[in-house]
């Protein structure tokens, strides 16, 4: 069982930056991926970014490409989301998700049902 814990959210002005962290505790698996999703009030949860634990393939939603960067620290079992040039529409609760199943060719990093464990979320608020 893996428990993701997010941190790093807060208030920031438009154009500013934040760095989110997701630390995975408990029993981990050698083959898995981690992703970031977000949900604004009254909106559906949407995909933001993902990274494979083995290898370095990254995926981003079109809305954040060029502004957000996902990275990892294998020794710390931690994934980061560097968010630059933040916009008010980025305001949401950001969730970290962990996949603990073997990766397959049909793995879709943007699909929520491809992940097995979820954190409680961290609030990001961007003011205009």
mmCIF file of C-alpha atoms in Angstrom:
data_model
loop_
_atom_site.group_PDB
_atom_site.id
_atom_site.type_symbol
_atom_site.label_atom_id
_atom_site.label_comp_id
_atom_site.label_asym_id
_atom_site.label_seq_id
_atom_site.Cartn_x
_atom_site.Cartn_y
_atom_site.Cartn_z
ATOM 1 C CA UNK A 1 0.000 0.000 0.000
ATOM 2 C CA UNK A 2 1.277 3.453 -0.961
ATOM 3 C CA UNK A 3 0.217 6.730 0.622
ATOM 4 C CA UNK A 4 0.939 9.891 -1.376
ATOM 5 C CA UNK A 5 1.202 13.149 0.550
ATOM 6 C CA UNK A 6 1.145 16.507 -1.233
ATOM 7 C CA UNK A 7 2.655 19.750 -0.015
ATOM 8 C CA UNK A 8 3.686 23.150 -1.343
ATOM 9 C CA UNK A 9 0.370 24.734 -2.204
ATOM 10 C CA UNK A 10 -0.504 28.277 -1.282
ATOM 11 C CA UNK A 11 -1.389 31.726 -2.527
ATOM 12 C CA UNK A 12 0.475 33.331 -5.392
ATOM 13 C CA UNK A 13 -0.037 36.255 -7.747
ATOM 14 C CA UNK A 14 -0.591 35.705 -11.441
ATOM 15 C CA UNK A 15 2.732 35.220 -13.172
ATOM 16 C CA UNK A 16 4.325 33.765 -10.071
ATOM 17 C CA UNK A 17 5.578 30.289 -9.295
ATOM 18 C CA UNK A 18 4.974 27.438 -6.886
ATOM 19 C CA UNK A 19 6.598 24.064 -6.439
ATOM 20 C CA UNK A 20 4.448 21.165 -5.321
ATOM 21 C CA UNK A 21 5.847 18.004 -3.792
ATOM 22 C CA UNK A 22 4.369 14.541 -3.533
ATOM 23 C CA UNK A 23 6.067 12.064 -1.236
ATOM 24 C CA UNK A 24 5.044 8.426 -1.470
ATOM 25 C CA UNK A 25 5.249 6.540 1.804
ATOM 26 C CA UNK A 26 4.567 2.943 2.695
ATOM 27 C CA UNK A 27 5.287 -0.027 0.486
ATOM 28 C CA UNK A 28 6.239 0.977 -3.030
ATOM 29 C CA UNK A 29 6.574 -0.938 -6.271
ATOM 30 C CA UNK A 30 9.471 -0.843 -8.696
ATOM 31 C CA UNK A 31 7.295 -0.239 -11.742
ATOM 32 C CA UNK A 32 4.804 2.569 -11.487
ATOM 33 C CA UNK A 33 4.051 6.134 -12.458
ATOM 34 C CA UNK A 34 2.969 9.239 -10.624
ATOM 35 C CA UNK A 35 0.665 11.938 -11.848
ATOM 36 C CA UNK A 36 -0.807 15.268 -10.907
ATOM 37 C CA UNK A 37 -4.480 16.082 -11.265
ATOM 38 C CA UNK A 38 -6.426 19.139 -10.223
ATOM 39 C CA UNK A 39 -10.007 20.014 -9.424
ATOM 40 C CA UNK A 40 -11.572 23.440 -9.191
ATOM 41 C CA UNK A 41 -14.879 24.028 -7.362
ATOM 42 C CA UNK A 42 -17.771 22.762 -9.437
ATOM 43 C CA UNK A 43 -15.435 21.278 -12.034
ATOM 44 C CA UNK A 44 -14.389 17.768 -12.947
ATOM 45 C CA UNK A 45 -10.992 16.525 -11.918
ATOM 46 C CA UNK A 46 -8.550 16.998 -14.777
ATOM 47 C CA UNK A 47 -5.138 15.697 -15.685
ATOM 48 C CA UNK A 48 -2.126 17.990 -15.280
ATOM 49 C CA UNK A 49 1.123 16.037 -15.646
ATOM 50 C CA UNK A 50 2.651 12.594 -15.172
ATOM 51 C CA UNK A 51 6.037 10.910 -15.077
ATOM 52 C CA UNK A 52 7.207 7.330 -15.149
ATOM 53 C CA UNK A 53 9.287 6.194 -12.186
ATOM 54 C CA UNK A 54 11.532 4.095 -14.376
ATOM 55 C CA UNK A 55 12.636 6.136 -17.334
ATOM 56 C CA UNK A 56 11.851 9.794 -17.690
ATOM 57 C CA UNK A 57 8.905 10.043 -20.042
ATOM 58 C CA UNK A 58 6.741 13.011 -19.129
ATOM 59 C CA UNK A 59 3.238 13.961 -20.143
ATOM 60 C CA UNK A 60 1.444 17.273 -19.795
ATOM 61 C CA UNK A 61 -1.988 18.640 -20.366
ATOM 62 C CA UNK A 62 -2.071 21.145 -23.208
ATOM 63 C CA UNK A 63 -3.136 23.862 -20.790
ATOM 64 C CA UNK A 64 0.119 23.646 -18.816
ATOM 65 C CA UNK A 65 2.712 22.799 -21.464
ATOM 66 C CA UNK A 66 5.611 25.212 -21.368
ATOM 67 C CA UNK A 67 4.676 26.434 -17.894
ATOM 68 C CA UNK A 68 4.727 23.356 -15.650
ATOM 69 C CA UNK A 69 7.527 20.827 -15.246
ATOM 70 C CA UNK A 70 7.258 17.468 -13.523
ATOM 71 C CA UNK A 71 10.353 15.842 -12.051
ATOM 72 C CA UNK A 72 11.295 13.180 -9.536
ATOM 73 C CA UNK A 73 13.801 12.296 -6.844
ATOM 74 C CA UNK A 74 14.010 8.523 -6.732
ATOM 75 C CA UNK A 75 15.998 8.436 -3.486
ATOM 76 C CA UNK A 76 13.246 10.360 -1.703
ATOM 77 C CA UNK A 77 10.326 8.659 -3.450
ATOM 78 C CA UNK A 78 9.149 12.138 -4.300
ATOM 79 C CA UNK A 79 7.708 13.778 -7.385
ATOM 80 C CA UNK A 80 7.631 17.531 -7.913
ATOM 81 C CA UNK A 81 5.538 19.863 -9.987
ATOM 82 C CA UNK A 82 7.235 23.167 -10.752
ATOM 83 C CA UNK A 83 4.555 25.631 -11.776
ATOM 84 C CA UNK A 84 5.649 28.841 -13.479
ATOM 85 C CA UNK A 85 3.721 31.672 -15.096
ATOM 86 C CA UNK A 86 0.695 30.796 -13.024
ATOM 87 C CA UNK A 87 -2.712 31.983 -14.145
ATOM 88 C CA UNK A 88 -5.944 32.450 -12.185
ATOM 89 C CA UNK A 89 -7.408 29.497 -14.072
ATOM 90 C CA UNK A 90 -4.765 27.296 -12.448
ATOM 91 C CA UNK A 91 -6.556 27.753 -9.129
ATOM 92 C CA UNK A 92 -7.605 24.325 -7.873
ATOM 93 C CA UNK A 93 -6.899 21.582 -5.403
ATOM 94 C CA UNK A 94 -3.970 19.612 -6.765
ATOM 95 C CA UNK A 95 -3.878 15.866 -6.182
ATOM 96 C CA UNK A 96 -1.023 13.434 -6.462
ATOM 97 C CA UNK A 97 -1.792 9.986 -7.842
ATOM 98 C CA UNK A 98 0.297 6.817 -7.778
ATOM 99 C CA UNK A 99 0.074 3.809 -10.063
ATOM 100 C CA UNK A 100 1.410 0.608 -8.513
ATOM 101 C CA UNK A 101 0.588 -1.729 -11.378
ATOM 102 C CA UNK A 102 3.108 -2.691 -14.010
ATOM 103 C CA UNK A 103 3.238 -0.254 -16.870
ATOM 104 C CA UNK A 104 1.843 -1.480 -20.163
ATOM 105 C CA UNK A 105 1.912 -0.141 -23.676
ATOM 106 C CA UNK A 106 -1.721 0.848 -23.301
ATOM 107 C CA UNK A 107 -1.029 2.900 -20.181
ATOM 108 C CA UNK A 108 -2.682 6.293 -20.442
ATOM 109 C CA UNK A 109 -1.063 8.765 -18.031
ATOM 110 C CA UNK A 110 -4.018 11.140 -18.281
ATOM 111 C CA UNK A 111 -6.640 8.609 -17.177
ATOM 112 C CA UNK A 112 -7.558 8.771 -13.511
ATOM 113 C CA UNK A 113 -8.524 5.104 -13.408
ATOM 114 C CA UNK A 114 -4.942 4.199 -14.265
ATOM 115 C CA UNK A 115 -3.871 5.207 -10.778
ATOM 116 C CA UNK A 116 -4.365 3.313 -7.550
ATOM 117 C CA UNK A 117 -3.645 5.706 -4.683
ATOM 118 C CA UNK A 118 -4.503 9.349 -4.200
ATOM 119 C CA UNK A 119 -3.382 12.045 -1.818
ATOM 120 C CA UNK A 120 -5.705 14.399 0.022
ATOM 121 C CA UNK A 121 -4.743 17.371 -2.126
ATOM 122 C CA UNK A 122 -3.093 20.745 -1.672
ATOM 123 C CA UNK A 123 -4.768 24.056 -2.471
ATOM 124 C CA UNK A 124 -3.275 26.357 -5.084
ATOM 125 C CA UNK A 125 -4.808 29.809 -5.414
ATOM 126 C CA UNK A 126 -3.657 32.270 -8.060
ATOM 127 C CA UNK A 127 -4.829 35.860 -7.725
ATOM 128 C CA UNK A 128 -5.173 38.265 -10.630
#
